[in-house]
Amino acid sequence: MRDASPQSAAETVYLKDYAPFSHLVDKVELVFRLHPTATRVVSRISFRPNPAAPAKPDTEGLPQPDREKPQLVLHGEKLKLIGARIDGKAASPRLTKTGLVCAVPDKPFVWEAEVEINPSENTALEGLYMSNGMYCTQCEAEGFRKITYYPDRPDVMAPFSVRIEGDLPVLLSNGNPGKKGEGFAEWHDPWKKPAYLFALVAGDLACHRDSFATASGRKVGLGIWVREADIGKCAFAMDALKRSMAWDEKVYGREYDLDVFNIVAVDDFNMGAMENKGLNIFNSSAVLASPETATDANYERIESIIAHEYFHNWTGNRITCRDWFQLCLKEGLTVYRDQQFSADERSAPVQRINDVLALRARQFREDNGPLAHPVRPESFVEINNFYTATVYEKGAELIGMLRRLVGAEGYAKALDLYFKRHDGQACTIEDWLKVFEDACGRDLSQFKLWYSQAGTPRVKVEESWADGTFTLTLSQKTPTTPGQPEKRPLVIPVAVGLLARDGSEVVPTTVLELTETRQSFRFKDLAERPVASVLRGFSAPVILERSHDAADRLFLFIHDTDPFNRWEAGRALAKDALLSKLRYGTEPDKAYFAALGDLIRDLELDPAFRALCLALPSQDDIAQALHDRGVVPDPVAIYRARREFSEAMAAALQPRLAALYEYARVEGPYSPDAASAGKRALAAATLSLLTLVDGGHRARAQFDAADNMTEQFGALSALVSIGSAEDELSRFYGQWKTDRLVLDKWFGLQVGLAAPEAAAETAKALTQHPDFSWKTPNRFRAVIGGFAANPAGFHDPSGAGYRLVADWLIKLDPVNPQTTARMSTAFETWRRYDDDRRALMREELERILAAKDLSRDTAEMVSRILA
Ligand code: TRP
Ligand code: ZN
C-alpha cells in the first residue's frame, strides 16, 4: 500500500470497487480519559480474519519479513499514536495519510492502541469535539476515525463497551448503563453496530426523564439531556418520542431494544440530529421548545426529527448500510417512515402537500442542475456531500412508489420479511428490492432504474374523447444529467381520477403504470367527457406537462375530490398567472381570486389546507419555471411581480380577509396541537395579506399582544416584509437577546425578507453584530444561509450578494468544511441567469476554488457546480 498523497486522499471512491474488509471484529472496548486538549483513547479490539475477504492488500513498501503476513489497514485522522500492541506485544504499524498499516497474525488477535486527540481544537464538529464546555461526538459518516484507529466503514459491525473517565457529572455512551462511580461511567451496547453509530457525551447536564413500556412489557428509561436553563423546554420532544415509540410498534411491529433511550441537545451541530444507538444527539433547535420561544413550524419539525432518529433504530441501526453508496437504504426509508408518522399524527393531505413543497424546493432544484445525482450515487469524493435532498427526499418518494405499486398489504409483507431476513446485517438496495420481489412476486428490475438514473422525469399528458371513451396518453422523458446522457423509461405510477361536470367522481382513483416511453389508457362507457385529475396525491416525483386550459384547472381547484390535486390546481393557476404577468404584463384572472375567496371561507375545509392554498409559489419556483420555458429569469422582477400579485390578491380578497383573520385566531393558552396550529397558519396567511393593504396596524397589534412565538414572529414577519418593523425588531432583540434559538430567528428574518436593494447591506451589517458567532453553524446558517435564500437580494445585479456569500464561505471553510460545502449550493442554479450574473457568479466560484488549502468537501462541491 502506497502512502496517499494529498491528491490521492481526495480520490474518487466507486461503488463498483466495493470489497469486504479483511477482518471481522468480535468486540470493541474503549476507554476515554477526557481532557479538553489532550484526551486519551485506549482501544482493545478483537479481530479475526474474514473468510469472505478478497486476497490481501498491496504490501509494497513494507519491510521484507512482513510482506508475507496478512496486513491490517485501519483508518485514522488527526490522531497522535502513543502506542500499539498485538496480543500484548508491542507492534510497529506504519502511519499513512489515511491511517495505518500493520502486519498481523494469520489468526484471531487482539489489537490495542492508545491515541491522543484534541477535542477543543475540533471546529469541524466531526469526531470528538466540545460545545459550551460539553464533550460530544459526531461519527457519521466517517468521523470515528478521528477518535481512534479503526476500520471505519459501515459493514464492520461489533458490540462496543465503553468506559469514560472525566471530572464531569454526566457521562453517557451507547447501550445500557454499567458501573458508575466518582469520575467514571461504563456503558455496554449488546447490539453489533458500525462505528458511525458510536457516541459519547460528557458534561454538566440536566435530565428530563420519563419512561415507556414496550408492547412486550419491558420498561425503557427515557432521558432528554440539556443545559439546566433549558430543562423547561423538553416536554414536547419527550411526548413526540413516546408517540414515535408507540407508532413504530403499532404500524411496523418494531419494539425498542435497550433499557434506556437518551437524547442530548447540543448547540454546535452540523445537521438536524443523529441516530447513534441508544444515544441520539440533536441540534438544540430540533429538541427545545416552549410556547414563548418556538413557533408551530418549530414544533412540527421537532416532532418529525425525533421520530426520524427514533425510527432509525430499526431502519439504519439494526439493519444498516453495506457501504455509503447505499445511504438511501436507511435515509429514504426513514424519511418515508417519519412522513407516514406525521401524516398519521396530523393531517395526511396537509403533510403530503408540505412534503411535496419541500421536495420541489430542494430536490427538483438539485435534480435539474449541475449537482444532479442518482438516489444511489455510483461515485463520490467526500461522502458528506451526498446527504442530499435526492438521497433523502427522492429516496423517500421511491419507497412511496413501491408501496403504491405493490399495495399496502404487499408493502407490509415485504417489510416484515426485510426485518426478519436482514436483522443484524449491513445491506444493499439489491437486498431491499429482493424482499419486495420475494414477498410480492413482482419483478422490480425496471423499478430499480429509479435508484441509478438521475433527473426529474417529465410526464406529458394528452387527452382525447370519442364515443364514450376517454383516452389519456402519457409519455415520459428524463432530461440528461451530468454523466448520464441517455435515459431509459421508468416505471411511473400515475394515480388518476375522473370527474363529471357536476363535480362527482365517475372513476375513483386508479393507479396507471406508465412503463414505456408513450402509452395510452382508455376509460370506456362514459356518459360525458370527464375532467381528469392526474397524478393524484403526487403519486410519483415527476413534472407533469399538461396543456390544460384555465377552465379545467379552475374546475379542479373548485371540485377535485383529491385534496392534493385540488391544492395543485390552485397552485398551477397562481403560477400561470405569475408567469404571464412576468412575460406579457397580463393582469391576474378574477375567476381564480373568486374561487380562492370561496375556498378560504369554506368551513368544511381544514384551516391548514386553506392556509396552504393562500401561499404563492416561491421566487425560486418561478425562476425555475421561467427557465424551463426558455426564459432567463430576473430575480428582482420576480420579487416585484410576486409582491404586486400578492397585493392584487389582498385587494380582491379584502372584504373577506378581516373576518377570516378574526375567525382563525386561536383564543386561550397556546397548544401546539395540529388543529390549533392549522388555525394559526390560516390567521398568519391572512395577516400577511392584510398587512399589504392595512399599513400594518393589525400586525402591530398582534405583535404587542402575542403571548406565544408563533403569533409574535408571524406578526414580525409581516411587518418586516413591508419594511416597517424597525421598532419591533429592536424590541424583539431586547426581549430575546439571551435566547440563542430565538436570536437565530431574529437574524434570519431580517436577511430573508429584506427588500432586494437593502438585503446585501443588511446581511453585511448583521455579520458585524456582536451576536454573530460565525463558528456556530446555526447562527452562520441563519445569516449567510438566510441571505442566500433571499433570491432578489442574493442576485443583486451589482454582485455584492455573491461576493458576501463567497467571502464567508472562504472564511468558514478551514473551520467547518461540512457546513461550508453544504452552503455552496447557494450557487447551484447559476447557469439559469443572464450573462452578467453568470459571469459574476462564476468569478466567485473560481475564487472559492482557488482559496488556499480548500477542503476536499468544498472543492468537490464547487467543481461540480462549475462543471
Ligand atoms: N444520519 C443523520 C440523519 O439522517 C444525519 C447525519 C449525517 C448527520 N451526517 C451527519 C447529522 C453529520 C449530523 C452530522 O438523521
Ligand atoms: Zn436519517
Short mmCIF file of N, CA and C in Angstrom, two decimals, residues 16 19 43 56 100 202 238 287 351 361 368 372 386 515 528 573 614 620 622 683 707 725 786 795 812 815 841:
data_model
loop_
_atom_site.label_atom_id
_atom_site.label_comp_id
_atom_site.label_asym_id
_atom_site.label_seq_id
_atom_site.Cartn_x
_atom_site.Cartn_y
_atom_site.Cartn_z
N LYS A 16 -18.54 0.32 -7.66
CA LYS A 16 -18.13 -0.94 -8.27
C LYS A 16 -16.89 -1.54 -7.61
N ALA A 19 -15.34 -4.00 -1.75
CA ALA A 19 -14.83 -5.32 -1.33
C ALA A 19 -14.97 -5.41 0.17
N SER A 43 -7.95 1.71 23.03
CA SER A 43 -8.86 0.77 22.37
C SER A 43 -8.32 -0.65 22.48
N LYS A 56 -5.20 -10.53 0.11
CA LYS A 56 -4.70 -9.47 0.99
C LYS A 56 -4.27 -8.21 0.23
N LEU A 100 -3.28 3.74 9.30
CA LEU A 100 -2.06 2.95 9.50
C LEU A 100 -2.20 1.57 8.86
N ALA A 202 -20.29 14.06 27.48
CA ALA A 202 -19.89 14.30 28.87
C ALA A 202 -20.07 15.78 29.17
N MET A 238 -40.21 14.99 24.43
CA MET A 238 -40.44 13.72 25.13
C MET A 238 -41.77 13.10 24.71
N VAL A 287 -34.85 20.04 19.32
CA VAL A 287 -35.39 19.46 20.56
C VAL A 287 -36.17 20.49 21.38
N GLN A 351 -49.83 17.17 5.22
CA GLN A 351 -48.48 16.61 5.28
C GLN A 351 -47.95 16.34 3.88
N ALA A 361 -38.80 22.21 -3.78
CA ALA A 361 -37.91 23.33 -3.49
C ALA A 361 -36.45 22.88 -3.46
N ASN A 368 -32.24 19.23 -11.28
CA ASN A 368 -32.26 19.94 -12.55
C ASN A 368 -31.06 20.85 -12.72
N ALA A 372 -27.01 17.24 -9.90
CA ALA A 372 -27.90 16.08 -10.04
C ALA A 372 -27.12 14.78 -9.91
N PHE A 386 -23.06 13.94 0.07
CA PHE A 386 -24.16 13.18 -0.50
C PHE A 386 -25.31 12.95 0.48
N THR A 515 -44.93 2.46 -18.16
CA THR A 515 -43.64 1.75 -18.19
C THR A 515 -42.89 1.99 -19.49
N GLU A 528 -70.39 11.40 -20.41
CA GLU A 528 -69.94 12.70 -20.94
C GLU A 528 -68.43 12.79 -20.79
N LEU A 573 -52.72 27.55 -11.20
CA LEU A 573 -53.36 28.79 -11.65
C LEU A 573 -52.53 29.99 -11.24
N LEU A 614 -53.49 29.66 0.16
CA LEU A 614 -53.24 31.10 0.08
C LEU A 614 -51.78 31.43 -0.24
N ASP A 620 -38.02 31.20 -6.12
CA ASP A 620 -37.15 30.24 -6.79
C ASP A 620 -37.94 29.31 -7.72
N ILE A 622 -40.60 30.15 -9.34
CA ILE A 622 -40.94 30.93 -10.52
C ILE A 622 -39.72 31.04 -11.43
N ALA A 683 -54.57 32.16 10.11
CA ALA A 683 -54.53 33.54 10.60
C ALA A 683 -53.27 34.24 10.09
N ASP A 707 -48.65 36.19 23.15
CA ASP A 707 -48.05 35.50 24.29
C ASP A 707 -47.38 34.21 23.82
N ALA A 725 -40.60 47.58 10.34
CA ALA A 725 -40.51 46.82 11.58
C ALA A 725 -39.35 47.28 12.47
N GLY A 786 -29.65 32.36 5.30
CA GLY A 786 -30.90 33.12 5.18
C GLY A 786 -30.80 34.16 4.07
N HIS A 795 -29.13 37.82 -5.65
CA HIS A 795 -28.83 38.07 -7.06
C HIS A 795 -28.80 39.56 -7.41
N LEU A 812 -15.17 30.38 6.35
CA LEU A 812 -15.63 29.26 7.17
C LEU A 812 -14.97 27.93 6.80
N VAL A 815 -12.53 26.17 9.01
CA VAL A 815 -13.10 25.93 10.34
C VAL A 815 -14.09 24.77 10.29
N MET A 841 -21.10 35.23 -10.87
CA MET A 841 -21.13 34.03 -10.02
C MET A 841 -19.94 33.12 -10.33
#
